[in-house]
Amino acid sequence: MATLRFSAAARCAAKHRLLAPVLLLLLITSCAPPSTLPTDLRSTSSAPSRQPGGTPPATALTDPAVPTLRSLAQAKGRYVGAAVDPRPLLGEPLYAETLAREFNMVTPENALKFGRTQPSRDRYTFRDADAIVAFARANGMAVRGHTLVWHVVLPRWLTGGAFTREELLAILRAHIATVAGRYRGQIAAWDVVNEALGNDGSWRDTIWYKTIGPEYVDLAFRWAREADPQARLFYNDYDCEGLGSKSDAVYELVKGLRQRGVPIDGVGLHMHVRIDASPEPAEVAANLQRLAALGLEVHITEMDVRIDGAVTEGKLARQASIYKDMLRVCLAAENCRAFVLWGFTDRHSWIPSYFRGWGAALPFDEAYRPKPAYRALMEALSTP
Ligand code: G3I
């Protein structure tokens, strides 16, 4: 069925005699009728406590004889994903090819953030997000929406607006309705709220918290459910992958949401780690288990493993073993449905500009060659 849909769209695109694969893929999307959404994006349920799920889409544009991260994850019924940026996606054929071959899920790294989608009040812009969603549709990939409520990348009209509580509530509601509503039925999972807690697990003193109070989280989830009843709704945060005070605080937060009947389906664990500091696999497993007991799915949402200084074989081996350990823990947990990296090639990664002297955090090098980390991920996925 997926093949048939792809063929019809490809014939349409062929009329336009495009040769560049990326343009071809985008044209396929524009030719495809709305009913050609990947099956999983149409079948995800809104029921918060049903079996964790969503079925990864059928592999597109790959040779089934050659295993990839995508084909192996697909065989296990899991998502393996990467954060993406529209510039290389549209400008570097190897970026687009590698992404479509190796992953069945994408997260727009920046394109769906508040300041990007509503830079001026009530004036929305979706060009970058549309390009990523179109690419995902053309390649049978699921999309993680990131993120509806965060305290970073907020436009100046919002942060400098001195809005009252009622005004800010109206702004947030309209934003969620517009952004989640635009992609209704096309987003497998939304990071509804990102990083609401500080490093010590207390409420982060953001514009949302200060002006609205903690109930902004409950309301955001309810409004997201209204806007896109099919999307699975996630709370997403960092430094809470293993056990500890932040992880406990996230657990208590989502437990409270569940108890109050707030429509949350899962927790996103970032997993931005270092080769010399990463969570204990047994602690991550325990964390996944206690979240499962609340009826919640988990997605590893932003994994990378940064290396300091010169990249050596030893450091690459250490990096590979961290990737492998974390993927194994995820695969061993029935509720851990997606394993998403924050990028996939060292050519495009947020790490070097944020952490001076650190880099090489992803499983493909700057020339898109697989690193030991890639082989380690393949091994974890190949284990029955
Ligand atoms: O697009 C502009 C470009 O036009 C300009 O020339 C350039 C100059 O600095 O900046 C570019 O924008 C940057 C953007 O990334 C795209 O590269 C922003 O300055 C920069 O602040 C932005 O950083 C992003 C950061 O979130 C803040 O939004 C990172 O790419 C992105 O990886 C990072 O992602 C976050 C997750 O959303 C949440 N969890 C943590 C994670 C890492 O910080």
Tab-separated table of C-alpha atoms and ligand atoms in Angstrom:
chain	number	residue	atom	x	y	z
A	1	MET	CA	0.000	0.000	0.000
A	2	ALA	CA	2.764	2.390	1.007
A	3	THR	CA	4.618	1.399	-2.197
A	4	LEU	CA	1.558	2.068	-4.302
A	5	ARG	CA	1.068	5.482	-2.776
A	6	PHE	CA	4.738	6.256	-3.264
A	7	SER	CA	4.642	5.159	-6.936
A	8	ALA	CA	1.673	7.369	-7.769
A	9	ALA	CA	3.297	10.351	-6.164
A	10	ALA	CA	6.627	9.574	-7.857
A	11	ARG	CA	4.943	9.469	-11.297
A	12	CYS	CA	3.466	12.856	-10.592
A	13	ALA	CA	6.836	14.208	-9.526
A	14	ALA	CA	8.568	12.657	-12.552
A	15	LYS	CA	6.462	14.836	-14.822
A	16	HIS	CA	8.422	17.744	-13.472
A	17	ARG	CA	11.710	16.104	-14.579
A	18	LEU	CA	13.561	16.916	-11.388
A	19	LEU	CA	16.833	15.159	-10.841
A	20	ALA	CA	17.975	16.327	-7.426
A	21	PRO	CA	16.724	13.785	-4.899
A	22	VAL	CA	15.775	16.317	-2.264
A	23	LEU	CA	13.714	18.386	-4.665
A	24	LEU	CA	12.145	15.201	-5.965
A	25	LEU	CA	11.155	14.188	-2.469
A	26	LEU	CA	9.619	17.569	-1.764
A	27	LEU	CA	7.741	17.500	-5.044
A	28	ILE	CA	6.440	14.026	-4.267
A	29	THR	CA	4.927	15.499	-1.147
A	30	SER	CA	3.334	18.397	-2.936
A	31	CYS	CA	1.852	15.962	-5.469
A	32	ALA	CA	0.614	13.521	-2.870
A	33	PRO	CA	-2.971	13.889	-1.668
A	34	PRO	CA	-3.571	14.456	2.057
A	35	SER	CA	-4.625	10.831	2.492
A	36	THR	CA	-1.049	9.675	1.896
A	37	LEU	CA	0.006	10.389	5.470
A	38	PRO	CA	2.154	7.577	6.842
A	39	THR	CA	-0.156	5.092	8.480
A	40	ASP	CA	1.313	5.513	11.929
A	41	LEU	CA	0.660	9.229	11.931
A	42	ARG	CA	-3.015	8.587	11.319
A	43	SER	CA	-3.384	5.719	13.719
A	44	THR	CA	-1.844	7.117	16.903
A	45	SER	CA	-4.505	7.311	19.581
A	46	SER	CA	-5.233	10.071	22.018
A	47	ALA	CA	-6.021	7.765	24.917
A	48	PRO	CA	-3.403	8.534	27.543
A	49	SER	CA	-3.221	5.199	29.269
A	50	ARG	CA	-3.520	2.713	26.431
A	51	GLN	CA	-0.641	0.436	25.474
A	52	PRO	CA	2.417	2.480	24.516
A	53	GLY	CA	2.571	2.583	20.847
A	54	GLY	CA	2.299	3.947	17.412
A	55	THR	CA	3.710	1.660	14.782
A	56	PRO	CA	6.780	2.948	12.985
A	57	PRO	CA	6.149	3.537	9.298
A	58	ALA	CA	7.249	1.210	6.550
A	59	THR	CA	10.773	1.868	5.339
A	60	ALA	CA	10.890	3.988	2.208
A	61	LEU	CA	13.682	4.476	-0.314
A	62	THR	CA	15.992	1.917	1.284
A	63	ASP	CA	17.422	-1.346	-0.004
A	64	PRO	CA	15.892	-3.987	2.263
A	65	ALA	CA	18.952	-6.201	1.729
A	66	VAL	CA	21.217	-3.737	3.531
A	67	PRO	CA	20.332	-3.299	7.191
A	68	THR	CA	20.210	0.223	8.563
A	69	LEU	CA	19.325	1.701	11.924
A	70	ARG	CA	15.917	2.343	10.435
A	71	SER	CA	15.248	-1.143	9.125
A	72	LEU	CA	16.414	-2.793	12.340
A	73	ALA	CA	14.383	-0.428	14.537
A	74	GLN	CA	11.403	-0.937	12.253
A	75	ALA	CA	11.686	-4.711	12.707
A	76	LYS	CA	11.508	-4.180	16.462
A	77	GLY	CA	8.531	-1.832	16.175
A	78	ARG	CA	10.508	1.141	17.503
A	79	TYR	CA	11.381	4.587	16.268
A	80	VAL	CA	14.947	5.693	15.734
A	81	GLY	CA	15.161	9.398	15.022
A	82	ALA	CA	17.249	12.505	14.620
A	83	ALA	CA	16.814	16.240	15.073
A	84	VAL	CA	17.001	18.044	11.748
A	85	ASP	CA	17.668	21.480	10.399
A	86	PRO	CA	16.079	22.599	7.112
A	87	ARG	CA	19.210	24.199	5.662
A	88	PRO	CA	21.300	21.043	5.194
A	89	LEU	CA	18.110	19.088	4.562
A	90	LEU	CA	17.432	21.163	1.467
A	91	GLY	CA	21.044	21.945	0.578
A	92	GLU	CA	23.094	18.800	1.161
A	93	PRO	CA	22.013	15.656	-0.675
A	94	LEU	CA	24.090	13.433	1.614
A	95	TYR	CA	22.336	14.856	4.663
A	96	ALA	CA	18.898	14.092	3.234
A	97	GLU	CA	19.937	10.660	1.926
A	98	THR	CA	21.521	9.567	5.192
A	99	LEU	CA	18.580	10.819	7.206
A	100	ALA	CA	15.968	9.018	5.101
A	101	ARG	CA	18.014	5.825	4.967
A	102	GLU	CA	18.846	5.542	8.657
A	103	PHE	CA	15.898	7.037	10.553
A	104	ASN	CA	12.132	6.615	10.717
A	105	MET	CA	11.493	9.674	12.866
A	106	VAL	CA	12.572	13.320	12.726
A	107	THR	CA	12.412	16.185	15.199
A	108	PRO	CA	12.660	19.744	13.867
A	109	GLU	CA	15.610	20.983	15.942
A	110	ASN	CA	14.482	24.620	15.990
A	111	ALA	CA	11.749	25.192	13.395
A	112	LEU	CA	8.741	24.688	15.678
A	113	LYS	CA	9.900	26.788	18.619
A	114	PHE	CA	7.731	29.729	19.689
A	115	GLY	CA	10.026	32.470	18.418
A	116	ARG	CA	10.393	30.722	15.070
A	117	THR	CA	6.695	30.090	14.474
A	118	GLN	CA	5.248	33.342	15.893
A	119	PRO	CA	8.026	35.955	15.568
A	120	SER	CA	5.479	38.777	15.546
A	121	ARG	CA	2.230	38.697	17.463
A	122	ASP	CA	-0.426	36.719	15.577
A	123	ARG	CA	1.858	36.449	12.506
A	124	TYR	CA	2.905	32.861	12.124
A	125	THR	CA	5.575	31.472	9.847
A	126	PHE	CA	5.846	27.784	9.042
A	127	ARG	CA	8.223	27.613	6.082
A	128	ASP	CA	10.994	25.660	7.814
A	129	ALA	CA	8.655	23.390	9.760
A	130	ASP	CA	6.592	22.710	6.632
A	131	ALA	CA	9.752	21.681	4.738
A	132	ILE	CA	10.694	19.189	7.444
A	133	VAL	CA	7.196	17.747	7.770
A	134	ALA	CA	7.002	17.442	3.971
A	135	PHE	CA	10.325	15.606	3.890
A	136	ALA	CA	9.127	13.249	6.604
A	137	ARG	CA	5.894	12.533	4.756
A	138	ALA	CA	7.699	11.921	1.484
A	139	ASN	CA	9.962	9.413	3.217
A	140	GLY	CA	7.431	7.681	5.441
A	141	MET	CA	8.964	9.081	8.628
A	142	ALA	CA	7.171	10.104	11.812
A	143	VAL	CA	7.610	13.596	13.250
A	144	ARG	CA	8.199	14.618	16.865
A	145	GLY	CA	6.949	18.146	17.399
A	146	HIS	CA	9.371	20.206	19.482
A	147	THR	CA	8.169	22.251	21.349
A	148	LEU	CA	5.009	24.171	22.229
A	149	VAL	CA	5.980	25.669	25.603
A	150	TRP	CA	9.564	26.545	26.517
A	151	HIS	CA	11.271	29.512	28.141
A	152	VAL	CA	13.943	29.787	25.423
A	153	VAL	CA	13.494	31.173	21.881
A	154	LEU	CA	10.638	33.435	22.909
A	155	PRO	CA	10.044	36.510	20.733
A	156	ARG	CA	10.686	39.955	22.147
A	157	TRP	CA	7.052	40.995	21.721
A	158	LEU	CA	6.220	38.269	24.240
A	159	THR	CA	9.037	38.625	26.778
A	160	GLY	CA	8.845	42.430	26.787
A	161	GLY	CA	5.063	42.657	26.650
A	162	ALA	CA	4.303	42.882	30.418
A	163	PHE	CA	1.204	40.783	29.841
A	164	THR	CA	-1.303	39.998	32.575
A	165	ARG	CA	-2.069	36.416	33.533
A	166	GLU	CA	-5.269	36.431	31.475
A	167	GLU	CA	-3.484	37.875	28.454
A	168	LEU	CA	-0.666	35.342	28.658
A	169	LEU	CA	-3.150	32.493	28.973
A	170	ALA	CA	-4.882	33.709	25.817
A	171	ILE	CA	-1.547	34.017	23.994
A	172	LEU	CA	-0.465	30.518	24.991
A	173	ARG	CA	-3.798	28.972	24.094
A	174	ALA	CA	-3.849	30.638	20.671
A	175	HIS	CA	-0.255	29.617	20.012
A	176	ILE	CA	-0.867	25.967	20.835
A	177	ALA	CA	-4.126	25.901	18.873
A	178	THR	CA	-2.455	27.425	15.823
A	179	VAL	CA	0.809	25.480	15.763
A	180	ALA	CA	-0.464	22.063	16.882
A	181	GLY	CA	-3.640	22.652	14.849
A	182	ARG	CA	-1.714	23.305	11.648
A	183	TYR	CA	-0.064	19.881	11.822
A	184	ARG	CA	-3.080	18.064	13.253
A	185	GLY	CA	-2.816	14.374	12.358
A	186	GLN	CA	0.772	14.724	11.114
A	187	ILE	CA	2.745	14.736	14.368
A	188	ALA	CA	3.335	11.444	16.150
A	189	ALA	CA	4.316	13.098	19.426
A	190	TRP	CA	4.522	16.657	20.723
A	191	ASP	CA	6.933	17.898	23.371
A	192	VAL	CA	4.150	19.985	24.839
A	193	VAL	CA	6.208	21.423	27.679
A	194	ASN	CA	9.999	21.503	27.672
A	195	GLU	CA	12.252	21.982	30.695
A	196	ALA	CA	9.722	23.362	33.202
A	197	LEU	CA	11.943	22.297	36.098
A	198	GLY	CA	15.319	23.696	37.098
A	199	ASN	CA	18.485	21.700	37.727
A	200	ASP	CA	17.506	21.086	41.359
A	201	GLY	CA	14.011	19.949	40.404
A	202	SER	CA	12.179	23.067	41.568
A	203	TRP	CA	9.933	25.022	39.223
A	204	ARG	CA	11.942	27.036	36.748
A	205	ASP	CA	11.181	30.731	37.129
A	206	THR	CA	10.030	31.316	33.556
A	207	ILE	CA	7.608	33.830	32.127
A	208	TRP	CA	5.001	31.052	32.054
A	209	TYR	CA	5.496	30.067	35.682
A	210	LYS	CA	5.825	33.608	37.023
A	211	THR	CA	2.764	34.957	35.261
A	212	ILE	CA	0.435	31.973	35.117
A	213	GLY	CA	1.619	29.671	37.903
A	214	PRO	CA	2.294	25.926	37.667
A	215	GLU	CA	-1.090	25.220	36.094
A	216	TYR	CA	0.289	26.444	32.783
A	217	VAL	CA	1.558	22.894	32.336
A	218	ASP	CA	-1.887	21.296	32.838
A	219	LEU	CA	-3.512	23.813	30.523
A	220	ALA	CA	-0.884	23.397	27.806
A	221	PHE	CA	-1.504	19.648	27.692
A	222	ARG	CA	-5.282	20.097	27.582
A	223	TRP	CA	-5.012	22.652	24.781
A	224	ALA	CA	-2.572	20.454	22.852
A	225	ARG	CA	-5.000	17.531	23.070
A	226	GLU	CA	-7.799	19.749	21.749
A	227	ALA	CA	-5.641	20.970	18.884
A	228	ASP	CA	-4.384	17.537	17.809
A	229	PRO	CA	-6.216	14.623	19.422
A	230	GLN	CA	-4.049	12.061	17.572
A	231	ALA	CA	-0.637	13.256	18.748
A	232	ARG	CA	0.934	11.618	21.781
A	233	LEU	CA	1.718	14.317	24.310
A	234	PHE	CA	5.060	14.461	26.145
A	235	TYR	CA	6.749	16.333	28.960
A	236	ASN	CA	10.427	16.716	27.934
A	237	ASP	CA	13.452	17.527	30.138
A	238	TYR	CA	17.185	16.983	30.692
A	239	ASP	CA	19.340	15.537	33.471
A	240	CYS	CA	16.504	13.268	34.533
A	241	GLU	CA	17.439	10.113	32.611
A	242	GLY	CA	18.749	8.143	35.562
A	243	LEU	CA	17.802	8.475	39.220
A	244	GLY	CA	18.320	11.561	41.380
A	245	SER	CA	16.597	14.688	42.601
A	246	LYS	CA	15.751	16.107	39.160
A	247	SER	CA	14.498	12.744	37.943
A	248	ASP	CA	12.386	12.408	41.112
A	249	ALA	CA	10.943	15.868	40.525
A	250	VAL	CA	10.011	15.014	36.936
A	251	TYR	CA	8.432	11.791	38.173
A	252	GLU	CA	6.349	13.695	40.747
A	253	LEU	CA	5.336	16.295	38.170
A	254	VAL	CA	4.045	13.759	35.653
A	255	LYS	CA	2.469	11.634	38.386
A	256	GLY	CA	0.492	14.699	39.444
A	257	LEU	CA	-0.566	15.325	35.856
A	258	ARG	CA	-1.798	11.742	35.550
A	259	GLN	CA	-3.663	11.951	38.873
A	260	ARG	CA	-5.415	15.140	37.779
A	261	GLY	CA	-6.481	13.547	34.491
A	262	VAL	CA	-4.260	15.809	32.400
A	263	PRO	CA	-3.807	14.227	28.949
A	264	ILE	CA	-0.117	13.296	29.060
A	265	ASP	CA	1.111	10.182	27.234
A	266	GLY	CA	4.815	10.189	27.870
A	267	VAL	CA	8.060	11.635	29.126
A	268	GLY	CA	10.946	12.690	26.919
A	269	LEU	CA	14.425	12.189	28.369
A	270	HIS	CA	16.962	14.340	26.545
A	271	MET	CA	20.179	12.341	27.157
A	272	HIS	CA	22.737	15.033	26.311
A	273	VAL	CA	25.722	13.310	27.892
A	274	ARG	CA	29.538	13.296	27.894
A	275	ILE	CA	31.952	10.458	27.355
A	276	ASP	CA	33.146	10.939	30.946
A	277	ALA	CA	29.724	11.437	32.535
A	278	SER	CA	26.663	9.465	31.538
A	279	PRO	CA	23.850	7.888	33.548
A	280	GLU	CA	24.119	4.355	34.889
A	281	PRO	CA	22.164	2.018	32.591
A	282	ALA	CA	20.556	0.289	35.594
A	283	GLU	CA	19.287	3.648	36.880
A	284	VAL	CA	17.854	4.575	33.495
A	285	ALA	CA	16.121	1.192	33.401
A	286	ALA	CA	14.636	1.814	36.863
A	287	ASN	CA	13.444	5.241	35.774
A	288	LEU	CA	11.786	3.837	32.638
A	289	GLN	CA	10.105	1.237	34.786
A	290	ARG	CA	8.618	3.662	37.306
A	291	LEU	CA	7.310	5.816	34.447
A	292	ALA	CA	5.788	2.694	32.877
A	293	ALA	CA	4.029	2.033	36.177
A	294	LEU	CA	2.327	5.422	35.754
A	295	GLY	CA	1.137	4.278	32.311
A	296	LEU	CA	3.589	6.550	30.522
A	297	GLU	CA	5.682	6.000	27.416
A	298	VAL	CA	9.245	7.240	27.244
A	299	HIS	CA	11.119	8.653	24.272
A	300	ILE	CA	14.833	9.297	24.433
A	301	THR	CA	14.507	12.641	22.679
A	302	GLU	CA	17.856	14.404	22.214
A	303	MET	CA	20.740	12.012	22.655
A	304	ASP	CA	24.302	12.990	21.906
A	305	VAL	CA	27.585	12.000	23.553
A	306	ARG	CA	30.120	14.783	23.430
A	307	ILE	CA	33.888	14.311	23.314
A	308	ASP	CA	36.399	16.789	24.700
A	309	GLY	CA	39.618	17.737	22.950
A	310	ALA	CA	41.262	15.531	20.335
A	311	VAL	CA	39.169	12.649	19.087
A	312	THR	CA	40.997	9.372	19.717
A	313	GLU	CA	40.102	5.744	19.092
A	314	GLY	CA	39.703	5.257	22.807
A	315	LYS	CA	37.244	8.143	23.123
A	316	LEU	CA	35.269	6.930	20.117
A	317	ALA	CA	35.073	3.471	21.677
A	318	ARG	CA	33.825	4.950	24.959
A	319	GLN	CA	31.261	7.008	23.064
A	320	ALA	CA	30.108	3.926	21.160
A	321	SER	CA	29.631	1.957	24.330
A	322	ILE	CA	27.483	4.718	25.908
A	323	TYR	CA	25.237	4.850	22.825
A	324	LYS	CA	24.944	1.068	22.853
A	325	ASP	CA	24.167	0.853	26.587
A	326	MET	CA	21.448	3.486	26.387
A	327	LEU	CA	19.821	1.975	23.300
A	328	ARG	CA	19.870	-1.452	24.931
A	329	VAL	CA	18.147	-0.091	28.021
A	330	CYS	CA	15.507	1.542	25.834
A	331	LEU	CA	14.937	-1.610	23.777
A	332	ALA	CA	14.598	-3.688	26.929
A	333	ALA	CA	11.758	-1.483	28.169
A	334	GLU	CA	8.397	-2.004	26.517
A	335	ASN	CA	7.400	1.625	27.166
A	336	CYS	CA	10.524	3.134	25.530
A	337	ARG	CA	9.238	3.546	21.992
A	338	ALA	CA	11.632	6.033	20.399
A	339	PHE	CA	15.369	6.664	20.497
A	340	VAL	CA	16.073	10.069	18.977
A	341	LEU	CA	19.491	11.684	18.494
A	342	TRP	CA	20.065	15.442	18.542
A	343	GLY	CA	21.351	15.476	14.981
A	344	PHE	CA	23.168	12.579	13.357
A	345	THR	CA	26.306	13.999	11.753
A	346	ASP	CA	29.157	15.873	13.445
A	347	ARG	CA	28.905	18.277	10.521
A	348	HIS	CA	25.744	19.763	12.031
A	349	SER	CA	25.582	19.698	15.800
A	350	TRP	CA	24.808	22.276	18.481
A	351	ILE	CA	27.661	21.014	20.686
A	352	PRO	CA	30.776	22.897	19.457
A	353	SER	CA	29.103	26.291	19.651
A	354	TYR	CA	27.673	25.681	23.127
A	355	PHE	CA	30.517	23.726	24.762
A	356	ARG	CA	33.906	25.130	23.817
A	357	GLY	CA	36.404	22.347	23.160
A	358	TRP	CA	33.753	19.638	22.901
A	359	GLY	CA	32.310	18.027	19.793
A	360	ALA	CA	32.134	14.856	17.667
A	361	ALA	CA	28.996	13.881	19.578
A	362	LEU	CA	27.045	12.003	16.903
A	363	PRO	CA	27.294	8.612	15.147
A	364	PHE	CA	28.252	9.952	11.702
A	365	ASP	CA	31.376	12.044	11.180
A	366	GLU	CA	31.538	15.326	9.288
A	367	ALA	CA	31.750	13.477	5.958
A	368	TYR	CA	28.705	11.325	6.802
A	369	ARG	CA	30.881	8.266	7.424
A	370	PRO	CA	29.636	5.945	10.163
A	371	LYS	CA	31.661	6.058	13.383
A	372	PRO	CA	32.100	3.286	15.958
A	373	ALA	CA	28.967	4.687	17.639
A	374	TYR	CA	26.954	3.848	14.523
A	375	ARG	CA	28.179	0.265	14.547
A	376	ALA	CA	27.400	0.035	18.258
A	377	LEU	CA	23.827	1.200	17.661
A	378	MET	CA	23.495	-1.347	14.833
A	379	GLU	CA	24.733	-4.081	17.187
A	380	ALA	CA	22.227	-3.134	19.881
A	381	LEU	CA	19.434	-3.201	17.302
A	382	SER	CA	20.638	-6.527	15.871
A	383	THR	CA	20.456	-8.294	19.226
A	384	PRO	CA	17.274	-10.387	19.405
B	1	G3I	O1	19.531	30.767	12.407
B	1	G3I	C1	20.470	31.703	12.967
B	1	G3I	C2	21.369	32.201	11.921
B	1	G3I	O2	20.639	32.929	10.969
B	1	G3I	C3	22.457	33.061	12.569
B	1	G3I	O3	23.390	33.475	11.596
B	1	G3I	C4	23.174	32.292	13.659
B	1	G3I	C5	24.209	33.141	14.388
B	1	G3I	O4	24.389	32.743	15.711
B	1	G3I	O5	22.219	31.851	14.585
B	1	G3I	C6	21.275	30.995	14.048
B	1	G3I	O6	20.367	30.571	15.015
B	1	G3I	C7	20.853	29.690	15.991
B	1	G3I	C8	20.061	28.382	15.899
B	1	G3I	O7	20.413	27.530	16.962
B	1	G3I	C9	20.287	27.640	14.581
B	1	G3I	O8	21.607	27.238	14.471
B	1	G3I	C10	20.661	30.323	17.334
B	1	G3I	O9	21.533	31.442	17.468
B	1	G3I	C11	20.943	29.330	18.425
B	1	G3I	O10	20.600	29.893	19.678
B	1	G3I	C12	20.113	28.089	18.214
B	1	G3I	O11	20.427	27.154	19.221
B	1	G3I	C13	19.535	26.069	19.395
B	1	G3I	C14	19.120	26.017	20.860
B	1	G3I	O12	18.333	24.858	21.106
B	1	G3I	C15	18.278	27.220	21.226
B	1	G3I	O13	17.072	27.202	20.502
B	1	G3I	C16	20.267	24.791	19.008
B	1	G3I	O14	20.469	24.793	17.585
B	1	G3I	C17	19.436	23.577	19.397
B	1	G3I	O15	20.199	22.414	19.212
B	1	G3I	C18	19.054	23.677	20.864
B	1	G3I	O16	18.208	22.579	21.170
B	1	G3I	C19	17.832	22.439	22.533
B	1	G3I	C20	16.430	21.848	22.547
B	1	G3I	O17	15.569	22.655	21.796
B	1	G3I	C21	15.923	21.667	23.976
B	1	G3I	N1	16.848	20.880	24.752
B	1	G3I	C22	18.232	21.338	24.752
B	1	G3I	C23	18.750	21.460	23.321
B	1	G3I	C24	20.197	21.890	23.300
B	1	G3I	O18	20.352	23.170	23.836
